[in-house]
Amino acid sequence: AQTVTQSQPEMSVQEAETVTLSCTYDTSESNYYLFWYKQPPSRQMILVIRQEAYKQQNATENRFSVNFQKAAKSFSLKISDSQLGDTAMYFCAFGGGVTSGSRLTFGEGTQLTVNP
Amino acid sequence: DSGVTQTPKHLITATGQRVTLRCSPRSGDLSVYWYQQSLDQGLQFLIQYYNGEERAKGNILERFSAQQFPDLHSELNLSSLELGDSALYFCASSMRVGGGYTFGSGTRLTVV
């Protein structure tokens, strides 16, 4: 079974600065997908970014980018120019493997607070 | 609006009761997933349906059941409710593997 670990329960950053959230996972699969979801105080789950494991190029979405290290099974999220609206719980998720199918396995989350 | 509709948004009920949560997936999505999020915790996968058939089952209690109807909407039935069942229940839908999910806004269930 796949596991996803987020070792930072809480983080804080000053507005306009850069912050990196860590995620590691364990799997025997070779092809899969990785995701970062954001859950603001409204509790809505919002897809931030996705990475296909067979692609070496790191995914980027505006101020959000990932550092995907397949051999190390690491998938960190970098948020540049942090904004107050980035304050949220961030979840790393694994899915799309042969055994896991399309269901997602989530980490426990990192609560990010952006301070003015 | 994400395109995934969950009703009701809030539900308060007593222990021992039975409730039904409803989800309408985004147009065109054949897969529906149910997740449970207890207070300040991650999301736990409960069950997946694809085009009316059960596709995968996670940590779903025997007191819980689900189904997906021909129009692709899904219902999650929770019975003999206990205090520990209080949680946020999410429905999500997807069109293909790896595309990521679209989540509904969730149903907040409080068992008193």
mmCIF file of C-alpha atoms in Angstrom:
data_model
loop_
_atom_site.group_PDB
_atom_site.id
_atom_site.type_symbol
_atom_site.label_atom_id
_atom_site.label_comp_id
_atom_site.label_asym_id
_atom_site.label_seq_id
_atom_site.Cartn_x
_atom_site.Cartn_y
_atom_site.Cartn_z
ATOM 1 C CA ALA A 1 0.000 0.000 0.000
ATOM 2 C CA GLN A 2 1.093 3.511 -0.714
ATOM 3 C CA THR A 3 1.830 5.956 2.082
ATOM 4 C CA VAL A 4 2.286 9.715 1.968
ATOM 5 C CA THR A 5 4.144 11.605 4.686
ATOM 6 C CA GLN A 6 4.143 15.323 5.342
ATOM 7 C CA SER A 7 6.618 15.945 8.131
ATOM 8 C CA GLN A 8 5.766 19.603 8.734
ATOM 9 C CA PRO A 9 2.423 19.939 10.560
ATOM 10 C CA GLU A 10 2.680 23.746 10.556
ATOM 11 C CA MET A 11 4.682 26.374 8.735
ATOM 12 C CA SER A 12 4.603 30.133 8.511
ATOM 13 C CA VAL A 13 6.037 32.623 6.032
ATOM 14 C CA GLN A 14 6.045 36.354 5.564
ATOM 15 C CA GLU A 15 4.056 37.836 2.741
ATOM 16 C CA ALA A 16 6.050 38.031 -0.531
ATOM 17 C CA GLU A 17 8.598 35.468 0.619
ATOM 18 C CA THR A 18 9.121 31.910 -0.623
ATOM 19 C CA VAL A 19 8.230 28.765 1.282
ATOM 20 C CA THR A 20 8.707 25.068 0.562
ATOM 21 C CA LEU A 21 6.441 22.323 1.859
ATOM 22 C CA SER A 22 7.824 18.792 2.045
ATOM 23 C CA CYS A 23 6.244 15.505 1.049
ATOM 24 C CA THR A 24 7.630 12.004 0.793
ATOM 25 C CA TYR A 25 5.847 8.891 -0.324
ATOM 26 C CA ASP A 26 6.396 5.183 -0.441
ATOM 27 C CA THR A 27 5.389 3.025 -3.371
ATOM 28 C CA SER A 28 6.574 0.139 -5.483
ATOM 29 C CA GLU A 29 4.827 1.541 -8.541
ATOM 30 C CA SER A 30 6.788 3.011 -11.433
ATOM 31 C CA ASN A 31 4.032 5.043 -13.063
ATOM 32 C CA TYR A 32 1.770 7.230 -10.954
ATOM 33 C CA TYR A 33 0.658 10.792 -10.319
ATOM 34 C CA LEU A 34 1.308 13.200 -7.495
ATOM 35 C CA PHE A 35 -0.816 16.141 -6.440
ATOM 36 C CA TRP A 36 -0.888 19.078 -4.085
ATOM 37 C CA TYR A 37 -4.293 20.200 -2.860
ATOM 38 C CA LYS A 38 -5.078 23.336 -0.903
ATOM 39 C CA GLN A 39 -7.809 23.516 1.736
ATOM 40 C CA PRO A 40 -8.494 27.095 2.881
ATOM 41 C CA PRO A 41 -10.655 27.896 5.916
ATOM 42 C CA SER A 42 -13.738 27.388 3.747
ATOM 43 C CA ARG A 43 -12.712 23.674 3.731
ATOM 44 C CA GLN A 44 -13.048 23.470 -0.054
ATOM 45 C CA MET A 45 -10.438 21.155 -1.620
ATOM 46 C CA ILE A 46 -8.643 22.904 -4.481
ATOM 47 C CA LEU A 47 -6.147 21.287 -6.841
ATOM 48 C CA VAL A 48 -2.934 23.318 -6.849
ATOM 49 C CA ILE A 49 -0.616 21.294 -9.063
ATOM 50 C CA ARG A 50 -0.102 17.801 -10.444
ATOM 51 C CA GLN A 51 2.951 15.848 -11.560
ATOM 52 C CA GLU A 52 3.157 12.787 -13.766
ATOM 53 C CA ALA A 53 5.854 10.441 -12.514
ATOM 54 C CA TYR A 54 7.084 9.554 -15.982
ATOM 55 C CA LYS A 55 7.868 13.202 -16.708
ATOM 56 C CA GLN A 56 11.232 14.418 -15.493
ATOM 57 C CA GLN A 57 10.323 18.067 -15.869
ATOM 58 C CA ASN A 58 8.981 19.617 -12.694
ATOM 59 C CA ALA A 59 5.433 20.975 -12.930
ATOM 60 C CA THR A 60 4.818 24.708 -12.560
ATOM 61 C CA GLU A 61 1.598 26.669 -12.131
ATOM 62 C CA ASN A 62 2.186 30.397 -11.806
ATOM 63 C CA ARG A 63 3.693 30.963 -8.324
ATOM 64 C CA PHE A 64 3.538 27.249 -7.476
ATOM 65 C CA SER A 65 6.194 24.761 -8.523
ATOM 66 C CA VAL A 66 7.295 21.325 -7.429
ATOM 67 C CA ASN A 67 10.619 19.606 -6.924
ATOM 68 C CA PHE A 68 9.993 16.006 -7.903
ATOM 69 C CA GLN A 69 12.763 13.562 -7.015
ATOM 70 C CA LYS A 70 11.528 10.156 -8.134
ATOM 71 C CA ALA A 71 14.433 8.118 -6.832
ATOM 72 C CA ALA A 72 14.174 9.752 -3.446
ATOM 73 C CA LYS A 73 10.361 9.560 -3.534
ATOM 74 C CA SER A 74 10.140 13.210 -2.665
ATOM 75 C CA PHE A 75 7.629 15.762 -3.943
ATOM 76 C CA SER A 76 7.969 19.219 -2.422
ATOM 77 C CA LEU A 77 5.870 22.280 -3.183
ATOM 78 C CA LYS A 78 7.439 25.715 -3.524
ATOM 79 C CA ILE A 79 5.262 28.795 -3.215
ATOM 80 C CA SER A 80 6.893 31.985 -4.450
ATOM 81 C CA ASP A 81 5.799 35.521 -3.600
ATOM 82 C CA SER A 82 3.493 34.225 -0.870
ATOM 83 C CA GLN A 83 0.148 35.962 -0.543
ATOM 84 C CA LEU A 84 -2.264 36.185 2.370
ATOM 85 C CA GLY A 85 -4.723 34.097 0.364
ATOM 86 C CA ASP A 86 -2.251 31.235 0.358
ATOM 87 C CA THR A 87 -3.020 30.635 4.028
ATOM 88 C CA ALA A 88 -4.490 27.138 4.051
ATOM 89 C CA MET A 89 -3.916 23.487 4.811
ATOM 90 C CA TYR A 90 -1.911 21.851 2.035
ATOM 91 C CA PHE A 91 -2.241 18.151 1.294
ATOM 92 C CA CYS A 92 0.113 16.035 -0.763
ATOM 93 C CA ALA A 93 -1.560 13.101 -2.532
ATOM 94 C CA PHE A 94 -0.546 10.017 -4.511
ATOM 95 C CA GLY A 95 -2.639 8.232 -7.093
ATOM 96 C CA GLY A 96 -2.894 6.558 -10.444
ATOM 97 C CA GLY A 97 -0.707 3.549 -9.797
ATOM 98 C CA VAL A 98 -1.613 0.094 -11.038
ATOM 99 C CA THR A 99 -2.615 -1.158 -7.593
ATOM 100 C CA SER A 100 -4.051 2.083 -6.270
ATOM 101 C CA GLY A 101 -6.008 2.899 -9.367
ATOM 102 C CA SER A 102 -7.485 6.340 -9.493
ATOM 103 C CA ARG A 103 -8.110 6.668 -5.770
ATOM 104 C CA LEU A 104 -5.887 9.150 -3.965
ATOM 105 C CA THR A 105 -3.878 8.590 -0.808
ATOM 106 C CA PHE A 106 -3.412 11.822 1.124
ATOM 107 C CA GLY A 107 -0.814 12.938 3.617
ATOM 108 C CA GLU A 108 -1.823 14.431 6.956
ATOM 109 C CA GLY A 109 -1.386 17.970 5.719
ATOM 110 C CA THR A 110 0.725 21.052 6.457
ATOM 111 C CA GLN A 111 -0.977 24.148 7.827
ATOM 112 C CA LEU A 112 0.587 27.160 6.137
ATOM 113 C CA THR A 113 0.091 30.637 7.549
ATOM 114 C CA VAL A 114 1.144 33.676 5.550
ATOM 115 C CA ASN A 115 1.812 36.666 7.798
ATOM 116 C CA PRO A 116 1.461 40.286 6.675
ATOM 117 C CA ASP B 1 -18.689 26.390 -8.207
ATOM 118 C CA SER B 2 -16.517 23.327 -8.839
ATOM 119 C CA GLY B 3 -19.223 21.492 -10.759
ATOM 120 C CA VAL B 4 -19.567 18.795 -8.088
ATOM 121 C CA THR B 5 -22.675 19.306 -5.971
ATOM 122 C CA GLN B 6 -23.077 17.889 -2.509
ATOM 123 C CA THR B 7 -26.177 18.092 -0.374
ATOM 124 C CA PRO B 8 -26.871 18.848 2.356
ATOM 125 C CA LYS B 9 -24.037 21.159 3.400
ATOM 126 C CA HIS B 10 -24.688 20.625 7.087
ATOM 127 C CA LEU B 11 -26.406 17.813 8.940
ATOM 128 C CA ILE B 12 -26.960 17.378 12.655
ATOM 129 C CA THR B 13 -28.398 14.116 13.866
ATOM 130 C CA ALA B 14 -28.541 11.902 16.933
ATOM 131 C CA THR B 15 -26.624 8.752 17.672
ATOM 132 C CA GLY B 16 -28.219 5.627 16.252
ATOM 133 C CA GLN B 17 -29.838 7.465 13.360
ATOM 134 C CA ARG B 18 -29.380 6.977 9.622
ATOM 135 C CA VAL B 19 -28.547 9.682 7.087
ATOM 136 C CA THR B 20 -28.023 9.912 3.345
ATOM 137 C CA LEU B 21 -25.507 12.195 1.708
ATOM 138 C CA ARG B 22 -25.931 13.041 -1.951
ATOM 139 C CA CYS B 23 -23.415 13.899 -4.653
ATOM 140 C CA SER B 24 -23.827 14.962 -8.269
ATOM 141 C CA PRO B 25 -20.556 14.686 -10.210
ATOM 142 C CA ARG B 26 -19.195 17.171 -12.688
ATOM 143 C CA SER B 27 -20.724 16.785 -16.117
ATOM 144 C CA GLY B 28 -18.948 14.063 -18.073
ATOM 145 C CA ASP B 29 -17.178 12.504 -15.095
ATOM 146 C CA LEU B 30 -17.961 8.828 -14.651
ATOM 147 C CA SER B 31 -16.077 8.207 -11.414
ATOM 148 C CA VAL B 32 -17.292 9.276 -7.999
ATOM 149 C CA TYR B 33 -15.222 9.010 -4.839
ATOM 150 C CA TRP B 34 -16.210 9.439 -1.211
ATOM 151 C CA TYR B 35 -13.772 10.631 1.428
ATOM 152 C CA GLN B 36 -14.072 11.242 5.146
ATOM 153 C CA GLN B 37 -12.147 14.022 6.875
ATOM 154 C CA SER B 38 -12.255 13.984 10.655
ATOM 155 C CA LEU B 39 -11.294 17.082 12.619
ATOM 156 C CA ASP B 40 -7.829 18.373 11.694
ATOM 157 C CA GLN B 41 -6.932 15.195 9.871
ATOM 158 C CA GLY B 42 -6.247 14.111 6.324
ATOM 159 C CA LEU B 43 -8.764 12.626 3.971
ATOM 160 C CA GLN B 44 -9.545 8.934 4.243
ATOM 161 C CA PHE B 45 -10.769 7.148 1.140
ATOM 162 C CA LEU B 46 -14.072 5.357 1.624
ATOM 163 C CA ILE B 47 -15.298 4.072 -1.722
ATOM 164 C CA GLN B 48 -15.242 4.646 -5.489
ATOM 165 C CA TYR B 49 -17.905 4.083 -8.118
ATOM 166 C CA TYR B 50 -17.371 4.090 -11.845
ATOM 167 C CA ASN B 51 -20.349 4.335 -14.175
ATOM 168 C CA GLY B 52 -22.659 2.701 -11.669
ATOM 169 C CA GLU B 53 -20.359 -0.039 -10.440
ATOM 170 C CA GLU B 54 -18.270 -0.236 -7.294
ATOM 171 C CA ARG B 55 -14.631 0.052 -8.351
ATOM 172 C CA ALA B 56 -12.620 0.282 -5.143
ATOM 173 C CA LYS B 57 -13.264 0.161 -1.444
ATOM 174 C CA GLY B 58 -11.181 1.730 1.304
ATOM 175 C CA ASN B 59 -11.658 2.061 5.025
ATOM 176 C CA ILE B 60 -15.420 2.077 4.889
ATOM 177 C CA LEU B 61 -17.320 0.755 7.877
ATOM 178 C CA GLU B 62 -19.953 -1.934 7.444
ATOM 179 C CA ARG B 63 -22.504 0.579 8.765
ATOM 180 C CA PHE B 64 -21.796 2.702 5.713
ATOM 181 C CA SER B 65 -22.872 1.945 2.160
ATOM 182 C CA ALA B 66 -22.981 3.766 -1.133
ATOM 183 C CA GLN B 67 -24.376 3.496 -4.616
ATOM 184 C CA GLN B 68 -24.215 5.292 -7.940
ATOM 185 C CA PHE B 69 -27.358 5.678 -9.977
ATOM 186 C CA PRO B 70 -27.857 5.585 -13.786
ATOM 187 C CA ASP B 71 -27.741 9.384 -13.921
ATOM 188 C CA LEU B 72 -24.326 9.090 -12.196
ATOM 189 C CA HIS B 73 -25.278 10.809 -8.987
ATOM 190 C CA SER B 74 -24.165 8.961 -5.880
ATOM 191 C CA GLU B 75 -25.456 8.548 -2.364
ATOM 192 C CA LEU B 76 -23.551 7.639 0.789
ATOM 193 C CA ASN B 77 -25.688 6.047 3.476
ATOM 194 C CA LEU B 78 -24.506 6.146 7.065
ATOM 195 C CA SER B 79 -26.438 4.118 9.629
ATOM 196 C CA SER B 80 -26.339 3.429 13.370
ATOM 197 C CA LEU B 81 -24.438 6.670 13.704
ATOM 198 C CA GLU B 82 -21.894 7.131 16.471
ATOM 199 C CA LEU B 83 -20.284 10.275 17.854
ATOM 200 C CA GLY B 84 -17.056 9.320 16.092
ATOM 201 C CA ASP B 85 -18.761 9.512 12.710
ATOM 202 C CA SER B 86 -18.867 13.282 13.021
ATOM 203 C CA ALA B 87 -16.733 14.534 10.151
ATOM 204 C CA LEU B 88 -16.630 16.341 6.847
ATOM 205 C CA TYR B 89 -17.633 14.008 4.026
ATOM 206 C CA PHE B 90 -16.351 14.880 0.591
ATOM 207 C CA CYS B 91 -17.453 13.661 -2.763
ATOM 208 C CA ALA B 92 -15.125 14.036 -5.742
ATOM 209 C CA SER B 93 -15.374 13.147 -9.395
ATOM 210 C CA SER B 94 -12.906 12.558 -12.182
ATOM 211 C CA MET B 95 -12.913 11.732 -15.839
ATOM 212 C CA ARG B 96 -9.661 9.819 -16.090
ATOM 213 C CA VAL B 97 -6.873 8.397 -14.007
ATOM 214 C CA GLY B 98 -4.268 10.979 -13.095
ATOM 215 C CA GLY B 99 -6.312 13.979 -14.048
ATOM 216 C CA GLY B 100 -6.929 14.955 -10.504
ATOM 217 C CA TYR B 101 -10.221 15.200 -8.781
ATOM 218 C CA THR B 102 -12.812 17.902 -8.617
ATOM 219 C CA PHE B 103 -14.158 18.043 -5.095
ATOM 220 C CA GLY B 104 -17.544 19.088 -3.880
ATOM 221 C CA SER B 105 -17.815 21.503 -0.977
ATOM 222 C CA GLY B 106 -18.485 18.674 1.464
ATOM 223 C CA THR B 107 -21.191 17.730 3.935
ATOM 224 C CA ARG B 108 -20.482 18.560 7.563
ATOM 225 C CA LEU B 109 -22.034 15.790 9.657
ATOM 226 C CA THR B 110 -22.403 16.304 13.382
ATOM 227 C CA VAL B 111 -23.646 13.408 15.491
ATOM 228 C CA VAL B 112 -24.916 14.421 18.940
#
